[in-house]
Coordinates of C-alpha atoms and ligand atoms in Angstrom, one line a residue:
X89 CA 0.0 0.0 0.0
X90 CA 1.6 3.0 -0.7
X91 CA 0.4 6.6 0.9
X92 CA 1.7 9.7 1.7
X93 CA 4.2 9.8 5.0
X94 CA 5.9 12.7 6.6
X95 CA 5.9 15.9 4.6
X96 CA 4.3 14.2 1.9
X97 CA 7.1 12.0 1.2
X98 CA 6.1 8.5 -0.5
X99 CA 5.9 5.7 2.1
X100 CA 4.7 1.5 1.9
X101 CA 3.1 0.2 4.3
X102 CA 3.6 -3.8 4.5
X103 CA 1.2 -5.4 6.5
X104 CA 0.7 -8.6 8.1
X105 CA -2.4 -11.2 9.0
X106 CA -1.7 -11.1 12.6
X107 CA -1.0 -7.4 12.7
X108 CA 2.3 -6.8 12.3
X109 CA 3.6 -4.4 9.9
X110 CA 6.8 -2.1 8.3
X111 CA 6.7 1.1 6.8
X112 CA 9.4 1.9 4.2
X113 CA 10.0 5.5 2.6
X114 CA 10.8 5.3 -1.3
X115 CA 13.2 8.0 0.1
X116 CA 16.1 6.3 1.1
X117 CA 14.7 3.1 0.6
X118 CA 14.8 3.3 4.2
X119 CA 12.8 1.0 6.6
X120 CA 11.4 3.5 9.4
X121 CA 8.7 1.0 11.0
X122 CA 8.6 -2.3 12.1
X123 CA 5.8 -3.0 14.4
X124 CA 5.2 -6.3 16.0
X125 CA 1.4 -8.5 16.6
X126 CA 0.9 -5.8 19.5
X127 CA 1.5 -2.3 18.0
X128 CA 4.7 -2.3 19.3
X129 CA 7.8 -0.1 18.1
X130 CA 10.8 -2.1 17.2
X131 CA 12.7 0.3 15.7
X132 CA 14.0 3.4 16.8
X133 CA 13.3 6.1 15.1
X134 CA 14.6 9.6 17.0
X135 CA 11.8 12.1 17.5
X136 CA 14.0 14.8 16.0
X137 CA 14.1 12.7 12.6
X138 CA 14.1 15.5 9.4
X139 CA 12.1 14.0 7.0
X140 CA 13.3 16.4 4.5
X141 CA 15.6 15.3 1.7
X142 CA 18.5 15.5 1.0
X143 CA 19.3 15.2 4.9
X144 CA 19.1 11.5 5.8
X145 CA 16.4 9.7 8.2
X146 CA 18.0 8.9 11.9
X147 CA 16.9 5.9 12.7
X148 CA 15.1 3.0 11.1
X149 CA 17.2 1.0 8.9
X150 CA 19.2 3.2 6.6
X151 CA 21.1 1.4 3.5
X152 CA 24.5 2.9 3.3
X153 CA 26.4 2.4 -0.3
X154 CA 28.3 2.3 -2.2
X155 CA 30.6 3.2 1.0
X156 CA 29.9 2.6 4.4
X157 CA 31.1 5.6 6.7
X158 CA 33.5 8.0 5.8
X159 CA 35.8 5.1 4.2
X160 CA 36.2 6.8 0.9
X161 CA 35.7 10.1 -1.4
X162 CA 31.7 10.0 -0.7
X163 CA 29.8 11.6 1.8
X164 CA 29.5 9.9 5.0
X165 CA 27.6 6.2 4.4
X166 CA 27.4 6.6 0.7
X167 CA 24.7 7.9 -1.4
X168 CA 22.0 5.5 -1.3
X169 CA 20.3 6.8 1.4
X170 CA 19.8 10.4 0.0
X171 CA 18.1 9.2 -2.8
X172 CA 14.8 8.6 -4.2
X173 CA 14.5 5.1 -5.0
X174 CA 11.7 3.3 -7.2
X175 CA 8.9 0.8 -7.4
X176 CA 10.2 -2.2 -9.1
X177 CA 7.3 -3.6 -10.8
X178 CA 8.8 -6.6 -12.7
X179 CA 11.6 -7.3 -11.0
X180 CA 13.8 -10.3 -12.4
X181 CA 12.9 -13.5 -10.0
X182 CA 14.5 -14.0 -6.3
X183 CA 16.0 -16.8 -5.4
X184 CA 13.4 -16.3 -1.7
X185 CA 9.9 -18.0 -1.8
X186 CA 7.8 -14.4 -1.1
X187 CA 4.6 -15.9 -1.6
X188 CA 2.0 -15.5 1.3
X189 CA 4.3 -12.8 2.2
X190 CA 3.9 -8.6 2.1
X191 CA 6.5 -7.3 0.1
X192 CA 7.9 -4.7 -1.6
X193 CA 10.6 -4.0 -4.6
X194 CA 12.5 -1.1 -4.8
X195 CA 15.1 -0.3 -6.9
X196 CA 18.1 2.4 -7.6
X197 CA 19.9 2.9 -10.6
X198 CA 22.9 5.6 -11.0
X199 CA 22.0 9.2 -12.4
X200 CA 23.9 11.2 -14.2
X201 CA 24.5 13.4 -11.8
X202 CA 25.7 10.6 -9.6
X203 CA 27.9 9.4 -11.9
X204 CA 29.8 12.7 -11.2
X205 CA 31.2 11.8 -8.0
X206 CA 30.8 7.9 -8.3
X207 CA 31.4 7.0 -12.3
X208 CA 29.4 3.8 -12.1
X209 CA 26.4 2.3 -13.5
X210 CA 24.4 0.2 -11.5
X211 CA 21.4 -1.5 -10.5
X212 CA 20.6 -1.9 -7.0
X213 CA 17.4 -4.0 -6.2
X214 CA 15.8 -3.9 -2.5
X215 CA 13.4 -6.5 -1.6
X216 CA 12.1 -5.7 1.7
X217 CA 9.5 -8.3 3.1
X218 CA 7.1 -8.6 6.0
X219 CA 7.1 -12.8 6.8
X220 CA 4.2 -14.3 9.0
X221 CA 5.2 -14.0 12.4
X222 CA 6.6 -10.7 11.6
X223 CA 10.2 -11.3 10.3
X224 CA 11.8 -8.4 8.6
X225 CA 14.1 -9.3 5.8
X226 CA 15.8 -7.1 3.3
X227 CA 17.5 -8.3 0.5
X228 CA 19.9 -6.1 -1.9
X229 CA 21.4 -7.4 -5.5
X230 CA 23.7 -4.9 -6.6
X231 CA 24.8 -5.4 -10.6
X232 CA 27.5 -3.8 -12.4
X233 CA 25.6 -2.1 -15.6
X234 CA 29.4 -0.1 -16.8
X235 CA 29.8 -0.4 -20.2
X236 CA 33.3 0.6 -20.1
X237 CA 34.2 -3.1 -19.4
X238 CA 35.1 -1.0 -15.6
X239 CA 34.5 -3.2 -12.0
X240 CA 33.5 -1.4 -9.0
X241 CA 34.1 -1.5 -5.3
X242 CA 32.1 -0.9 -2.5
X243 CA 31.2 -1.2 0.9
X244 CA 28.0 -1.8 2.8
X245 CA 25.6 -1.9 5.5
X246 CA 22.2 -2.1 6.5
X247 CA 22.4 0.8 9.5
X248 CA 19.5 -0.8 11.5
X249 CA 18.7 1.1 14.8
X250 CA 17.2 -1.5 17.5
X251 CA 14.5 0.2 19.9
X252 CA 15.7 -0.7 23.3
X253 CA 14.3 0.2 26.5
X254 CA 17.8 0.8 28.4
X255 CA 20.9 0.6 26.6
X256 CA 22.7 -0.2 30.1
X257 CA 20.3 -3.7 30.4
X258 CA 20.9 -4.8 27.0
X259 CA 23.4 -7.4 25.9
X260 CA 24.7 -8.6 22.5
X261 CA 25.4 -12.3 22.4
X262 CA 27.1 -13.7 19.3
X263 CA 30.6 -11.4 19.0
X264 CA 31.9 -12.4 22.0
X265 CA 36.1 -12.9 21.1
X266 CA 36.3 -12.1 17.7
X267 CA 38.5 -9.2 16.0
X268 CA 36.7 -6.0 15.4
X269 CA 38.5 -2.7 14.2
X270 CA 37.4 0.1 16.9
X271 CA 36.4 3.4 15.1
X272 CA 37.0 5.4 18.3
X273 CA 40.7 4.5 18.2
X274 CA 41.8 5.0 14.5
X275 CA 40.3 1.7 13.2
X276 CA 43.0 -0.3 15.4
X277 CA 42.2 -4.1 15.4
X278 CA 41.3 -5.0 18.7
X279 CA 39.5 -8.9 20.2
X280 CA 36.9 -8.8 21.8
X281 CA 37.4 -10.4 25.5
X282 CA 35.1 -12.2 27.7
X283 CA 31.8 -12.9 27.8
X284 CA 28.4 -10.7 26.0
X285 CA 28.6 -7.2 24.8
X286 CA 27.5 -4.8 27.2
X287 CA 27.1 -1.2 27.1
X288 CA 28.6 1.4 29.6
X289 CA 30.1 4.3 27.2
X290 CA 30.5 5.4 23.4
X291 CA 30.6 2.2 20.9
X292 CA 31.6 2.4 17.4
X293 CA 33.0 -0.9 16.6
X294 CA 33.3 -3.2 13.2
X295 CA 33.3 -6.5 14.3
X296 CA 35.0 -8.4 11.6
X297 CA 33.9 -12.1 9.8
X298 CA 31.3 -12.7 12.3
X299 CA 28.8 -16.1 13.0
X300 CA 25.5 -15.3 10.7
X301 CA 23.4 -15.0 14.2
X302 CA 23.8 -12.0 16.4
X303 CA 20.9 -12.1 19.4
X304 CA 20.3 -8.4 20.7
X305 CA 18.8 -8.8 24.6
X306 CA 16.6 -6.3 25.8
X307 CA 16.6 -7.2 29.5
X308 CA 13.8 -4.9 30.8
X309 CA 11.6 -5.8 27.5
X310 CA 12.0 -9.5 27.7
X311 CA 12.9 -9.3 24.0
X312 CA 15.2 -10.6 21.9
X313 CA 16.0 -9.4 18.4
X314 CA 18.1 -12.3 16.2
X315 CA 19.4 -10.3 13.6
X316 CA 20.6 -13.0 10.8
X317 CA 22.7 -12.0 7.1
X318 CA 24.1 -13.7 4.4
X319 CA 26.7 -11.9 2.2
X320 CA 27.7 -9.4 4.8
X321 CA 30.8 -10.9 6.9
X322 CA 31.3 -8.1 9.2
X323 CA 28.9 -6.7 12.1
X324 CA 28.8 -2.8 13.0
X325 CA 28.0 -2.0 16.6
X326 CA 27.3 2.1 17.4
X327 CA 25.9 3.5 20.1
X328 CA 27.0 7.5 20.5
X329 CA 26.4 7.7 24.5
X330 CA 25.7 10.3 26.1
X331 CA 28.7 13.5 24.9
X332 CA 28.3 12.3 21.2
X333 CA 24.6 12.4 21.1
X334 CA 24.6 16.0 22.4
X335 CA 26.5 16.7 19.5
X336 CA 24.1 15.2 17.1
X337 CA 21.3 17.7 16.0
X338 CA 19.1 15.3 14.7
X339 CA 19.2 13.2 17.7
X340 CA 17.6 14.0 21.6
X341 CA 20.6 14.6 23.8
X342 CA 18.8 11.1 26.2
X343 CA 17.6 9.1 23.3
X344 CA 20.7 7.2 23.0
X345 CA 19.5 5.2 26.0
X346 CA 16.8 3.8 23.9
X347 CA 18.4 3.0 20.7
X348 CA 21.2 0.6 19.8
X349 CA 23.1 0.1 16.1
X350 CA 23.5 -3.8 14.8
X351 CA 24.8 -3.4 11.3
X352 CA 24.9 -6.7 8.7
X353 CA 28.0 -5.0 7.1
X354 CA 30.8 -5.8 4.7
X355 CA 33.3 -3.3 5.7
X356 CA 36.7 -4.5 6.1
X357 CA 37.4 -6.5 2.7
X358 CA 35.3 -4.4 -0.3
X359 CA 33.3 -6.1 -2.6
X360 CA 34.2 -5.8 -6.2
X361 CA 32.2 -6.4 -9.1
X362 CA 33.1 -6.8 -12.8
X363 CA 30.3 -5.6 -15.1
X364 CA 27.5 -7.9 -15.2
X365 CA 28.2 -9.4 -12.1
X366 CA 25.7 -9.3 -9.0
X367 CA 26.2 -9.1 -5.6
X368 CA 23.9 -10.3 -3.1
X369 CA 23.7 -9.4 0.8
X370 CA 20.5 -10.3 3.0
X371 CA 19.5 -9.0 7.0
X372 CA 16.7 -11.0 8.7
X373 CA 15.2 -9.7 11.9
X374 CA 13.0 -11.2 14.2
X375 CA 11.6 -10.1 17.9
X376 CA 10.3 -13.1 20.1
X377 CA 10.1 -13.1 24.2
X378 CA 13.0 -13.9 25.7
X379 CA 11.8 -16.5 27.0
X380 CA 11.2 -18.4 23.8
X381 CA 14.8 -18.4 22.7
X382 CA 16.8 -21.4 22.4
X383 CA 19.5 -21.4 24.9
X384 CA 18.7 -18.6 26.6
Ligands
TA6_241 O1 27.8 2.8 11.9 C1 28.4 3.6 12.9 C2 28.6 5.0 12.3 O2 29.4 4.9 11.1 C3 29.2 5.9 13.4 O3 30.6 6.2 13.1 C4 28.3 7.1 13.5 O4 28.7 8.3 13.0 C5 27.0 6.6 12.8 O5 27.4 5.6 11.9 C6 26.0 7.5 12.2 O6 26.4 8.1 11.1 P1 25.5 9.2 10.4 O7 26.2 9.6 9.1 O8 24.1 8.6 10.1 O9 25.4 10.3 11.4

């Protein structure tokens, strides 16, 4: 279903039998809902969000391409998320079974004015779908259209902010001693000791090859995210704290308590694609009680 959102900007709205549903912006291509069986928020979203292009959405899940961060010539997290993206109405097939499920195709392809600062063709085609039970899983297939015989490289993530209810009673379970390179010390590589994440001060970390699971506790909630990928080795974990959120205008100096950053990310090693090749790279969410959760 597609309406009008936030200042009249294009917005789907997936919906699901049992209630739940997502809401993604054609802006972006950015996922700034997900609501579970009870109404409930799973995202955050901050309440100073400008919904005003070109400035980027904080919060939801924002796609960042064709570089993540400030790793290259680009602005900050690519392009991708600055742009208006499409309806794809005949996309070519998925390898993923969508039927009896709410979806939605999106797709961007280079403009010429893009081409500018990033010479590259491309096609880059979003499938973002709403599974019974409430599973949110986006799936990205990135082609090389140059016709100058040129590859490409790029980096990626899918910058999904978690709605928490205290960032100081959540826990991270599933990066427990690997490598990660720490932004807030040059990008030195650093392992991870001991046992779960937990979160006392600033975070920007890129944990590096991780396990395909990642479980996101929320103590106080009883809830447990499992974010799952495919195609994305590394895992991105931000949370500003308290100094660096103060800093951010778009974000309430307190609402870092309530948010938390689990990127699916390929960061560290680039992908490259020759022309008329595709990459493919896949984040599944889910939110059950913590209770239900194998081996927890
Ligand atoms: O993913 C972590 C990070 O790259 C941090 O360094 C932090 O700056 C954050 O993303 C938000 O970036 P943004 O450009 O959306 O303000």
């Amino acid at each position: 279903e597609l309406c009008k959102g936030i200042n009249g900007l294009d917005k789907i709205v997936l919906r699901e039998v049992r209630g739940c549903s997502a809401e993604v912006y054609l802006y972006g291509g950015h996922v700034t809902s997900w609501k579970n069986e009870h109404g409930e928020e799973l995202l955050f979203v901050s309440s100073k969000a400008i919904f005003n292009p070109p400035k980027t959405i904080r919060g939801g899940i924002p796609i960042c391409f064709p570089q993540f961060s400030n790793l290259g010539s680009l602005e900050p997290h690519g392009f991708a998320r600055a742009r208006f993206w499409t309806i794809d109405n005949d996309p070519p097939p998925f390898p993923i079974n969508s039927s009896n499920k709410a979806f939605i195709d999106l797709i961007l392809k280079h403009s010429e004015e893009d081409v500018k600062i990033w010479p590259h063709r491309y096609e880059f085609r979003l499938r973002i779908t709403l599974g019974p039970g409430g599973d949110l899983m986006l799936t990205s297939r990135i082609r090389n259209t140059n016709t100058d015989g040129k590859s490409f490289t790029f980096t990626f993530a899918y910058h999904t902010y978690f709605h928490v209810t205290d960032i100081s009673e959540v826990r991270v379970e599933g990066l427990e001693t690997l490598d990660y390179l720490d932004n807030l010390k040059n990008r030195e590589r650093f392992t991870e000791q001991g046992d779960a994440i937990v979160f006392e001060s600033e975070v920007d970390k890129v944990y590096l090859s991780t396990p395909t699971k990642i479980a996101i506790l929320d103590h106080e909630r009883k809830r447990t995210f499992e974010l799952r990928k495919d195609g994305l080795p590394d895992a991105v974990v931000w949370n500003p704290w308290d100094k660096k959120a103060k800093t951010i205008p778009d974000l309430g100096d307190d609402e870092y308590k309530h948010m938390l950053c689990v990127e699916a990310a390929c960061v560290e090693n680039p992908i490259t694609l020759k022309p008329g090749e595709e990459w493919r790279g896949r984040q599944e969410l889910s939110a059950v009680p913590s209770s239900y959760c194998s081996g927890q």
